[in-house]
Amino acid sequence: MNTLINVGVSQMGASSSPTVLRTILGSCVGICIYDRMKKVGGMAHILLPNNPGDGNPEKYADSAIPLLIARLVRDGANKEFLSAKLAGGASMFKFNASVTLGQIGERNVEESKKILEKSNIPVLEHDTGGNTGRVIDFFLEDGRMKVKAGGQEKLYYKV
Amino acid sequence: MHAHIQQRIQEIINNLDRLPSIPDVASKVLTMVNDPDVAFKAIADEISKDQAITTNILKLCNSAYFSKGKEISSIDRAIVTLGIKEVKDIVVVAATREVLNKIIVGYDLARGELWKHGIAVAVLSKRIAVLKNKKSIADIAFTGGIIHDVGKTVLALFVQNTFKEILELVQTRQIQFAAAEKEIMGFDHQEIGENILNKWKFPEVLRSIVRHHHQPDKAPAEFLPIVSIVHIANTLCLMAGVGIGADGLYHELSDTAIKTLGLTNRELEQLYGDMPQVLNQASGIL
Ligand SMILES: [Fe+2]
Ligand SMILES: [Fe+2]
């Protein structure tokens, strides 16, 4: 049986095959990173793009991603074999354009991509934006990501 | 619009037995708290009559979120130590858990998600009330937060069969999910919630919160601030994915609510950033 780990808001989870990491996303972004050779992987559930230095590195894209990568390397992953998938970053259906909270989802996606690029980790798949909530399951047996949104399921296999 | 669905929902509303029930003590306490002539002792006696709920209430009084440190072993002590408003909130938590803590099929909410959502919205509503110098209504905002989506428990079954149509209407007409619910089924979850609260004999302010939480600008002027608080708390919880279901973020973030409370961009982002703390506090009540 696969163990299921629920990753909460501004938390991080890492494990190896055949564990499944699950999280529920609105405007937050779920960053799934996988080593296809070692079959170890991890997920970060970030709430906001940039860390103001408040001692909660898991909460922000720019600090959570390096932390997750370091954690995976410590768990035996090889940085060369790491690849990423992204999900989440939805926005409210309607909001006044002057309300910056409305752009948080997009900013989360942008920053996550930027930090992954800086870290030389390719983003192979993403299911982001729009107005849907997403339940994502990240299967560490083969690195696939299942996204359930608005009553429909999609699978992303590239690793 | 599906006339037969509208008719079936109308039948449920007309036949009070088919709407969810909660222990009588909740409405009694809500009424007594608002009556300056009622002594605290009378309220304590009323609660203590219901043994099962008293046990739950005492557990909640001693939980991390409500506890003031000292062990509380009677309702009398709870009122003295925590205050009557706090005890009233605890009564509502204990009384509504069973109705809200279940699977909500049509909205794709797993068991416990709607309950967690209500408690998180309650905790955050109270925070917003305190932040915006509305401490005197913080307790009512908390109560309203718990139950704001109670209508989903009844409407879910109908949403399950009409979900695709609702979503299509949301997209083609660019209207929010609750408005599309009404177009397709004749009712939205806010109206059904209001009917449930009528059955429970809950006060007008709570009915108004439930009825208008997606469109605060439609609330009566006297309730606009409190409806706005719950609206903002609901938005922030959904954005953080807490209790987000098949209806996703297909809702409006009301400018009226933001302006009514005088929330700045910075404050909104800060409140959203506080969500991990809010969830931590909420977990002490679940
Ligand atoms: Fe709602
Ligand atoms: Fe809600």
Short mmCIF file of C-alpha atoms and ligand atoms in Angstrom, two decimals:
data_model
loop_
_atom_site.label_atom_id
_atom_site.label_comp_id
_atom_site.label_asym_id
_atom_site.label_seq_id
_atom_site.Cartn_x
_atom_site.Cartn_y
_atom_site.Cartn_z
CA MET A 1 0.00 0.00 0.00
CA ASN A 2 1.14 3.51 -0.78
CA THR A 3 1.54 5.78 2.20
CA LEU A 4 -0.24 9.07 1.80
CA ILE A 5 1.30 12.22 3.26
CA ASN A 6 -0.89 15.33 3.42
CA VAL A 7 1.17 18.46 2.91
CA GLY A 8 -0.50 21.46 4.56
CA VAL A 9 -0.40 25.16 3.74
CA SER A 10 3.20 26.44 3.87
CA GLN A 11 4.53 22.99 4.62
CA MET A 12 6.92 20.69 2.83
CA GLY A 13 7.02 16.93 2.44
CA ALA A 14 9.66 14.61 1.02
CA SER A 15 9.90 10.85 0.74
CA SER A 16 10.61 8.01 -1.67
CA SER A 17 8.70 5.49 -3.81
CA PRO A 18 5.87 4.46 -3.35
CA THR A 19 4.73 7.31 -1.10
CA VAL A 20 2.07 9.72 -2.38
CA LEU A 21 2.20 13.40 -1.41
CA ARG A 22 -1.12 15.25 -1.47
CA THR A 23 -2.12 18.87 -1.09
CA ILE A 24 -5.09 21.17 -1.79
CA LEU A 25 -4.43 24.43 -3.58
CA GLY A 26 -6.19 27.71 -4.27
CA SER A 27 -3.87 30.62 -5.03
CA CYS A 28 -0.99 28.73 -3.43
CA VAL A 29 1.43 26.81 -5.61
CA GLY A 30 2.43 23.19 -5.17
CA ILE A 31 5.98 22.56 -6.34
CA CYS A 32 6.73 18.89 -7.00
CA ILE A 33 10.36 17.92 -7.51
CA TYR A 34 11.47 14.40 -8.44
CA ASP A 35 14.64 12.41 -9.02
CA ARG A 36 13.63 9.87 -11.68
CA MET A 37 16.66 7.63 -11.01
CA LYS A 38 16.53 7.45 -7.21
CA LYS A 39 12.73 7.76 -7.12
CA VAL A 40 12.81 10.27 -4.32
CA GLY A 41 10.80 13.44 -4.42
CA GLY A 42 9.22 16.21 -2.46
CA MET A 43 6.48 18.79 -2.49
CA ALA A 44 6.40 22.35 -1.21
CA HIS A 45 3.08 24.17 -0.71
CA ILE A 46 3.90 27.87 -0.85
CA LEU A 47 1.51 30.66 0.10
CA LEU A 48 3.37 33.74 -1.13
CA PRO A 49 6.20 34.54 -3.56
CA ASN A 50 8.84 36.37 -1.52
CA ASN A 51 10.27 35.83 1.94
CA PRO A 52 10.56 39.06 3.93
CA GLY A 53 12.84 37.17 6.32
CA ASP A 54 10.27 36.15 8.90
CA GLY A 55 11.67 32.76 9.80
CA ASN A 56 9.09 30.71 7.87
CA PRO A 57 11.07 29.59 4.83
CA GLU A 58 8.49 26.96 3.82
CA LYS A 59 5.86 29.66 3.30
CA TYR A 60 7.53 31.47 0.39
CA ALA A 61 8.51 30.33 -3.10
CA ASP A 62 11.94 31.95 -3.04
CA SER A 63 13.00 30.27 0.19
CA ALA A 64 11.00 27.02 0.08
CA ILE A 65 12.34 25.80 -3.26
CA PRO A 66 16.07 25.92 -2.33
CA LEU A 67 15.16 24.30 0.99
CA LEU A 68 13.29 21.49 -0.76
CA ILE A 69 16.16 20.90 -3.18
CA ALA A 70 18.65 20.72 -0.30
CA ARG A 71 16.39 18.31 1.54
CA LEU A 72 16.13 16.01 -1.49
CA VAL A 73 19.88 16.05 -2.06
CA ARG A 74 20.34 15.16 1.60
CA ASP A 75 17.89 12.29 1.11
CA GLY A 76 20.09 10.92 -1.66
CA ALA A 77 18.76 12.67 -4.78
CA ASN A 78 21.16 13.70 -7.50
CA LYS A 79 20.62 17.30 -8.56
CA GLU A 80 21.24 16.43 -12.23
CA PHE A 81 18.23 14.11 -12.31
CA LEU A 82 15.78 16.48 -10.68
CA SER A 83 12.80 17.87 -12.57
CA ALA A 84 9.76 19.85 -11.43
CA LYS A 85 6.02 20.09 -11.94
CA LEU A 86 3.86 22.98 -10.79
CA ALA A 87 0.18 23.26 -9.91
CA GLY A 88 -2.08 25.90 -8.39
CA GLY A 89 -1.81 29.68 -8.54
CA ALA A 90 -5.52 30.27 -9.19
CA SER A 91 -7.13 33.69 -8.75
CA MET A 92 -10.50 34.95 -7.60
CA PHE A 93 -13.00 35.04 -10.47
CA LYS A 94 -13.63 38.76 -10.07
CA PHE A 95 -11.77 41.45 -8.18
CA ASN A 96 -10.97 45.11 -8.58
CA ALA A 97 -7.74 45.50 -10.55
CA SER A 98 -6.27 47.75 -7.85
CA VAL A 99 -6.47 44.96 -5.26
CA THR A 100 -3.01 43.37 -5.27
CA LEU A 101 -4.27 40.28 -3.43
CA GLY A 102 -5.94 39.31 -6.71
CA GLN A 103 -2.57 38.78 -8.39
CA ILE A 104 -1.03 36.59 -5.70
CA GLY A 105 -1.72 33.38 -7.60
CA GLU A 106 0.08 34.61 -10.72
CA ARG A 107 2.94 36.05 -8.71
CA ASN A 108 3.35 32.70 -6.92
CA VAL A 109 3.62 30.86 -10.24
CA GLU A 110 6.06 33.40 -11.71
CA GLU A 111 8.35 33.38 -8.70
CA SER A 112 8.31 29.56 -8.49
CA LYS A 113 9.33 29.30 -12.13
CA LYS A 114 12.03 31.91 -11.68
CA ILE A 115 13.59 30.18 -8.68
CA LEU A 116 13.48 26.77 -10.36
CA GLU A 117 15.16 28.22 -13.43
CA LYS A 118 17.85 29.78 -11.26
CA SER A 119 18.36 26.41 -9.62
CA ASN A 120 18.68 24.71 -13.03
CA ILE A 121 15.70 22.49 -12.47
CA PRO A 122 13.51 22.11 -15.57
CA VAL A 123 9.76 22.60 -15.14
CA LEU A 124 8.35 19.79 -17.27
CA GLU A 125 4.65 20.18 -16.59
CA HIS A 126 2.39 22.78 -15.11
CA ASP A 127 -1.29 23.06 -14.35
CA THR A 128 -1.63 26.60 -13.11
CA GLY A 129 -3.80 29.71 -13.14
CA GLY A 130 -7.50 29.97 -13.81
CA ASN A 131 -10.10 30.03 -11.04
CA THR A 132 -10.25 26.39 -9.95
CA GLY A 133 -9.20 24.76 -6.74
CA ARG A 134 -6.90 21.79 -7.21
CA VAL A 135 -6.25 18.62 -5.25
CA ILE A 136 -2.88 17.25 -6.35
CA ASP A 137 -1.38 13.83 -5.76
CA PHE A 138 2.32 13.38 -6.43
CA PHE A 139 3.24 9.70 -6.84
CA LEU A 140 6.83 9.00 -5.92
CA GLU A 141 6.80 5.59 -7.59
CA ASP A 142 7.16 7.24 -11.01
CA GLY A 143 6.89 10.98 -10.40
CA ARG A 144 3.47 11.43 -12.00
CA MET A 145 1.19 14.19 -10.77
CA LYS A 146 -2.59 13.86 -10.66
CA VAL A 147 -4.59 17.07 -10.60
CA LYS A 148 -8.24 17.06 -9.63
CA ALA A 149 -9.94 20.34 -10.47
CA GLY A 150 -13.56 21.28 -10.95
CA GLY A 151 -14.69 17.65 -10.87
CA GLN A 152 -12.14 16.50 -13.48
CA GLU A 153 -8.84 14.64 -13.24
CA LYS A 154 -5.70 15.16 -15.28
CA LEU A 155 -2.44 13.23 -15.19
CA TYR A 156 1.04 14.57 -15.87
CA TYR A 157 3.71 11.95 -16.47
CA LYS A 158 6.89 13.69 -17.68
CA VAL A 159 9.87 13.23 -15.37
CA MET B 1 -33.49 26.66 -15.10
CA HIS B 2 -34.72 23.26 -14.02
CA ALA B 3 -38.24 23.78 -12.70
CA HIS B 4 -38.38 20.28 -11.18
CA ILE B 5 -35.20 20.87 -9.19
CA GLN B 6 -36.47 24.23 -7.99
CA GLN B 7 -39.68 22.53 -6.93
CA ARG B 8 -37.85 19.78 -5.06
CA ILE B 9 -35.76 22.33 -3.19
CA GLN B 10 -38.89 24.36 -2.42
CA GLU B 11 -40.47 21.23 -0.94
CA ILE B 12 -37.46 20.70 1.33
CA ILE B 13 -37.63 24.31 2.50
CA ASN B 14 -41.38 24.09 3.13
CA ASN B 15 -41.05 20.88 5.09
CA LEU B 16 -38.87 21.91 8.02
CA ASP B 17 -38.27 18.28 9.00
CA ARG B 18 -36.15 17.85 5.91
CA LEU B 19 -33.75 20.66 6.80
CA PRO B 20 -30.86 19.84 9.14
CA SER B 21 -31.45 20.16 12.91
CA ILE B 22 -29.22 21.17 15.79
CA PRO B 23 -29.79 20.99 19.55
CA ASP B 24 -32.34 23.60 20.79
CA VAL B 25 -29.88 24.95 23.31
CA ALA B 26 -28.03 26.88 20.57
CA SER B 27 -30.93 29.17 19.65
CA LYS B 28 -31.94 29.55 23.29
CA VAL B 29 -28.46 30.71 24.25
CA LEU B 30 -28.22 33.05 21.24
CA THR B 31 -31.49 34.71 22.30
CA MET B 32 -30.69 34.83 26.02
CA VAL B 33 -27.27 36.41 25.45
CA ASN B 34 -28.97 39.31 23.66
CA ASP B 35 -31.42 39.90 26.49
CA PRO B 36 -29.93 42.15 29.18
CA ASP B 37 -32.57 40.95 31.67
CA VAL B 38 -31.40 37.35 31.54
CA ALA B 39 -28.95 36.39 34.28
CA PHE B 40 -25.81 34.41 33.43
CA LYS B 41 -26.96 31.79 35.90
CA ALA B 42 -30.08 31.16 33.80
CA ILE B 43 -27.94 30.69 30.69
CA ALA B 44 -25.62 28.29 32.50
CA ASP B 45 -28.64 26.31 33.72
CA GLU B 46 -30.09 26.16 30.23
CA ILE B 47 -26.83 24.79 28.77
CA SER B 48 -26.33 22.32 31.62
CA LYS B 49 -29.71 20.72 30.92
CA ASP B 50 -28.18 19.16 27.78
CA GLN B 51 -25.60 16.76 29.18
CA ALA B 52 -24.08 15.58 25.93
CA ILE B 53 -23.46 19.10 24.68
CA THR B 54 -22.19 20.25 28.08
CA THR B 55 -19.43 17.62 27.93
CA ASN B 56 -18.42 18.86 24.47
CA ILE B 57 -18.58 22.48 25.55
CA LEU B 58 -16.30 21.89 28.52
CA LYS B 59 -13.81 20.11 26.26
CA LEU B 60 -13.81 23.12 23.94
CA CYS B 61 -13.46 25.53 26.89
CA ASN B 62 -10.24 23.73 27.79
CA SER B 63 -8.95 23.53 24.21
CA ALA B 64 -5.90 25.50 23.13
CA TYR B 65 -7.93 28.14 21.28
CA PHE B 66 -10.39 29.06 24.04
CA SER B 67 -8.55 28.11 27.22
CA LYS B 68 -7.27 30.86 29.49
CA GLY B 69 -4.98 28.43 31.30
CA LYS B 70 -7.18 27.43 34.22
CA GLU B 71 -9.01 24.11 33.99
CA ILE B 72 -12.75 24.73 33.56
CA SER B 73 -15.08 22.04 34.88
CA SER B 74 -18.51 23.69 34.87
CA ILE B 75 -20.52 26.00 32.63
CA ASP B 76 -20.78 28.53 35.48
CA ARG B 77 -16.99 28.67 35.68
CA ALA B 78 -16.74 28.89 31.91
CA ILE B 79 -18.96 32.00 31.84
CA VAL B 80 -16.97 33.64 34.63
CA THR B 81 -13.57 32.78 33.16
CA LEU B 82 -14.16 33.14 29.41
CA GLY B 83 -17.09 35.56 29.33
CA ILE B 84 -20.59 35.02 28.04
CA LYS B 85 -19.81 35.91 24.41
CA GLU B 86 -17.04 33.35 24.22
CA VAL B 87 -19.22 30.67 25.79
CA LYS B 88 -22.00 31.48 23.31
CA ASP B 89 -19.52 30.90 20.44
CA ILE B 90 -18.46 27.62 21.99
CA VAL B 91 -22.11 26.51 22.24
CA VAL B 92 -22.53 27.17 18.51
CA VAL B 93 -19.34 25.22 17.69
CA ALA B 94 -20.57 22.25 19.74
CA ALA B 95 -24.11 22.43 18.36
CA THR B 96 -23.28 22.68 14.64
CA ARG B 97 -20.38 20.23 14.35
CA GLU B 98 -22.54 17.25 13.46
CA VAL B 99 -24.39 19.08 10.68
CA LEU B 100 -21.24 20.54 9.09
CA ASN B 101 -18.64 17.83 9.69
CA LYS B 102 -19.49 15.58 6.76
CA ILE B 103 -18.84 14.84 3.11
CA ILE B 104 -20.35 17.45 0.80
CA VAL B 105 -20.65 15.56 -2.48
CA GLY B 106 -21.64 18.07 -5.18
CA TYR B 107 -19.00 20.55 -4.07
CA ASP B 108 -16.37 17.77 -3.87
CA LEU B 109 -15.52 18.40 -0.24
CA ALA B 110 -14.09 15.40 1.61
CA ARG B 111 -15.34 14.61 5.11
CA GLY B 112 -14.39 17.38 7.49
CA GLU B 113 -13.41 19.94 4.84
CA LEU B 114 -16.54 22.11 5.21
CA TRP B 115 -16.20 21.98 8.99
CA LYS B 116 -12.54 22.97 8.84
CA HIS B 117 -13.46 25.74 6.38
CA GLY B 118 -16.16 27.13 8.71
CA ILE B 119 -13.87 27.09 11.74
CA ALA B 120 -11.01 28.70 9.80
CA VAL B 121 -13.35 31.41 8.47
CA ALA B 122 -14.62 31.92 12.05
CA VAL B 123 -11.11 32.32 13.50
CA LEU B 124 -10.04 34.65 10.70
CA SER B 125 -13.25 36.70 10.93
CA LYS B 126 -12.56 37.33 14.58
CA ARG B 127 -9.00 38.44 13.73
CA ILE B 128 -10.25 40.85 11.08
CA ALA B 129 -12.83 42.30 13.50
CA VAL B 130 -10.11 42.94 16.08
CA LEU B 131 -7.70 44.34 13.48
CA LYS B 132 -10.28 46.81 12.18
CA ASN B 133 -11.39 48.01 15.62
CA LYS B 134 -14.66 46.12 15.60
CA LYS B 135 -14.00 44.04 18.66
CA SER B 136 -17.58 44.41 19.87
CA ILE B 137 -18.82 42.29 16.95
CA ALA B 138 -15.89 39.84 16.87
CA ASP B 139 -17.93 37.11 18.55
CA ILE B 140 -20.81 37.41 16.07
CA ALA B 141 -18.34 37.37 13.17
CA PHE B 142 -16.94 34.15 14.62
CA THR B 143 -20.39 32.53 14.85
CA GLY B 144 -21.27 33.69 11.33
CA GLY B 145 -18.01 32.26 10.01
CA ILE B 146 -18.79 28.79 11.34
CA ILE B 147 -22.15 28.51 9.64
CA HIS B 148 -21.87 30.74 6.56
CA ASP B 149 -21.90 27.80 4.10
CA VAL B 150 -24.46 25.63 5.92
CA GLY B 151 -26.71 25.81 2.82
CA LYS B 152 -24.19 23.66 0.95
CA THR B 153 -25.17 20.67 3.10
CA VAL B 154 -28.61 20.70 1.48
CA LEU B 155 -27.82 22.03 -2.00
CA ALA B 156 -24.89 19.63 -2.59
CA LEU B 157 -27.10 16.80 -3.84
CA PHE B 158 -28.57 19.02 -6.53
CA VAL B 159 -25.23 20.60 -7.44
CA GLN B 160 -23.90 17.12 -8.09
CA ASN B 161 -26.24 16.69 -11.05
CA THR B 162 -26.06 20.20 -12.42
CA PHE B 163 -22.41 21.05 -11.82
CA LYS B 164 -21.42 21.14 -15.50
CA GLU B 165 -24.29 23.44 -16.36
CA ILE B 166 -23.52 25.74 -13.47
CA LEU B 167 -19.86 26.02 -14.45
CA GLU B 168 -20.75 26.59 -18.08
CA LEU B 169 -23.05 29.43 -17.09
CA VAL B 170 -20.34 30.91 -14.86
CA GLN B 171 -18.05 31.02 -17.88
CA THR B 172 -20.44 32.08 -20.62
CA ARG B 173 -22.20 34.75 -18.60
CA GLN B 174 -19.24 35.69 -16.38
CA ILE B 175 -21.32 35.47 -13.21
CA GLN B 176 -20.11 34.06 -9.93
CA PHE B 177 -20.86 30.49 -8.87
CA ALA B 178 -23.61 31.34 -6.38
CA ALA B 179 -25.44 33.42 -9.02
CA ALA B 180 -25.24 30.51 -11.46
CA GLU B 181 -26.56 28.12 -8.78
CA LYS B 182 -29.62 30.31 -8.56
CA GLU B 183 -30.06 30.52 -12.32
CA ILE B 184 -29.88 26.75 -12.76
CA MET B 185 -31.62 25.49 -9.62
CA GLY B 186 -33.75 28.46 -8.59
CA PHE B 187 -31.85 28.75 -5.29
CA ASP B 188 -28.28 29.33 -4.21
CA HIS B 189 -26.56 27.95 -1.09
CA GLN B 190 -26.91 31.32 0.65
CA GLU B 191 -30.72 31.33 0.44
CA ILE B 192 -30.94 27.74 1.60
CA GLY B 193 -28.62 28.59 4.47
CA GLU B 194 -30.90 31.45 5.45
CA ASN B 195 -33.86 29.07 5.51
CA ILE B 196 -31.93 26.64 7.70
CA LEU B 197 -31.13 29.47 10.13
CA ASN B 198 -34.80 30.44 10.17
CA LYS B 199 -35.61 26.92 11.24
CA TRP B 200 -32.94 27.12 13.93
CA LYS B 201 -34.40 30.50 15.08
CA PHE B 202 -31.02 32.20 14.76
CA PRO B 203 -30.96 36.02 14.96
CA GLU B 204 -31.23 38.33 11.97
CA VAL B 205 -27.56 39.32 11.88
CA LEU B 206 -26.48 35.69 11.41
CA ARG B 207 -29.14 35.12 8.76
CA SER B 208 -27.83 38.17 6.95
CA ILE B 209 -24.23 36.87 7.04
CA VAL B 210 -25.31 33.52 5.61
CA ARG B 211 -27.54 35.15 3.00
CA HIS B 212 -25.08 37.72 1.67
CA HIS B 213 -21.58 36.34 2.21
CA HIS B 214 -20.84 36.29 -1.54
CA GLN B 215 -22.42 39.71 -2.23
CA PRO B 216 -21.96 41.92 0.84
CA ASP B 217 -23.26 44.94 -1.09
CA LYS B 218 -26.72 43.36 -0.97
CA ALA B 219 -26.70 43.20 2.83
CA PRO B 220 -28.78 45.69 4.83
CA ALA B 221 -26.64 48.72 5.77
CA GLU B 222 -26.61 47.89 9.49
CA PHE B 223 -25.03 44.48 8.80
CA LEU B 224 -22.66 45.53 6.02
CA PRO B 225 -19.52 45.63 8.21
CA ILE B 226 -20.04 42.18 9.71
CA VAL B 227 -21.05 40.59 6.40
CA SER B 228 -17.93 42.19 4.88
CA ILE B 229 -15.73 40.64 7.57
CA VAL B 230 -17.01 37.13 6.89
CA HIS B 231 -16.81 37.75 3.12
CA ILE B 232 -13.12 38.68 3.35
CA ALA B 233 -12.32 35.80 5.71
CA ASN B 234 -14.08 33.38 3.36
CA THR B 235 -12.15 34.72 0.36
CA LEU B 236 -8.80 34.41 2.11
CA CYS B 237 -9.51 30.86 3.31
CA LEU B 238 -10.55 29.76 -0.17
CA MET B 239 -7.46 31.36 -1.70
CA ALA B 240 -5.36 29.38 0.78
CA GLY B 241 -7.20 26.26 -0.38
CA VAL B 242 -9.03 25.72 2.91
CA GLY B 243 -12.41 24.20 2.08
CA ILE B 244 -11.99 24.96 -1.60
CA GLY B 245 -14.29 22.65 -3.53
CA ALA B 246 -15.56 22.17 -7.06
CA ASP B 247 -16.78 25.78 -7.04
CA GLY B 248 -13.13 26.80 -6.68
CA LEU B 249 -12.46 30.52 -6.69
CA TYR B 250 -15.42 31.23 -9.00
CA HIS B 251 -16.44 33.92 -6.56
CA GLU B 252 -16.15 37.65 -6.42
CA LEU B 253 -13.81 39.50 -4.06
CA SER B 254 -16.09 42.39 -3.18
CA ASP B 255 -14.71 45.90 -3.39
CA THR B 256 -17.58 47.08 -1.21
CA ALA B 257 -16.36 44.76 1.55
CA ILE B 258 -12.76 45.98 1.27
CA LYS B 259 -13.83 49.64 1.35
CA THR B 260 -16.36 49.12 4.14
CA LEU B 261 -13.65 47.71 6.38
CA GLY B 262 -10.99 50.11 5.10
CA LEU B 263 -8.58 47.26 4.36
CA THR B 264 -5.37 48.24 2.56
CA ASN B 265 -3.57 46.02 0.05
CA ARG B 266 -0.90 45.47 2.66
CA GLU B 267 -3.39 44.41 5.32
CA LEU B 268 -5.11 42.01 2.92
CA GLU B 269 -1.84 40.36 1.96
CA GLN B 270 -0.78 40.20 5.58
CA LEU B 271 -4.04 38.51 6.60
CA TYR B 272 -3.56 36.03 3.78
CA GLY B 273 0.01 35.45 4.93
CA ASP B 274 -1.31 34.76 8.44
CA MET B 275 -3.25 31.73 7.20
CA PRO B 276 -0.82 29.15 8.63
CA GLN B 277 -1.38 30.67 12.09
CA VAL B 278 -5.13 30.81 11.54
CA LEU B 279 -5.14 27.12 10.60
CA ASN B 280 -3.03 26.29 13.60
CA GLN B 281 -5.54 28.04 15.87
CA ALA B 282 -8.47 26.45 14.07
CA SER B 283 -7.00 22.97 14.54
CA GLY B 284 -7.40 23.47 18.28
CA ILE B 285 -11.17 23.61 17.80
CA LEU B 286 -11.68 20.83 15.25
FE FE C 1 -20.39 30.26 0.23
FE FE C 2 -17.24 29.53 2.36
#
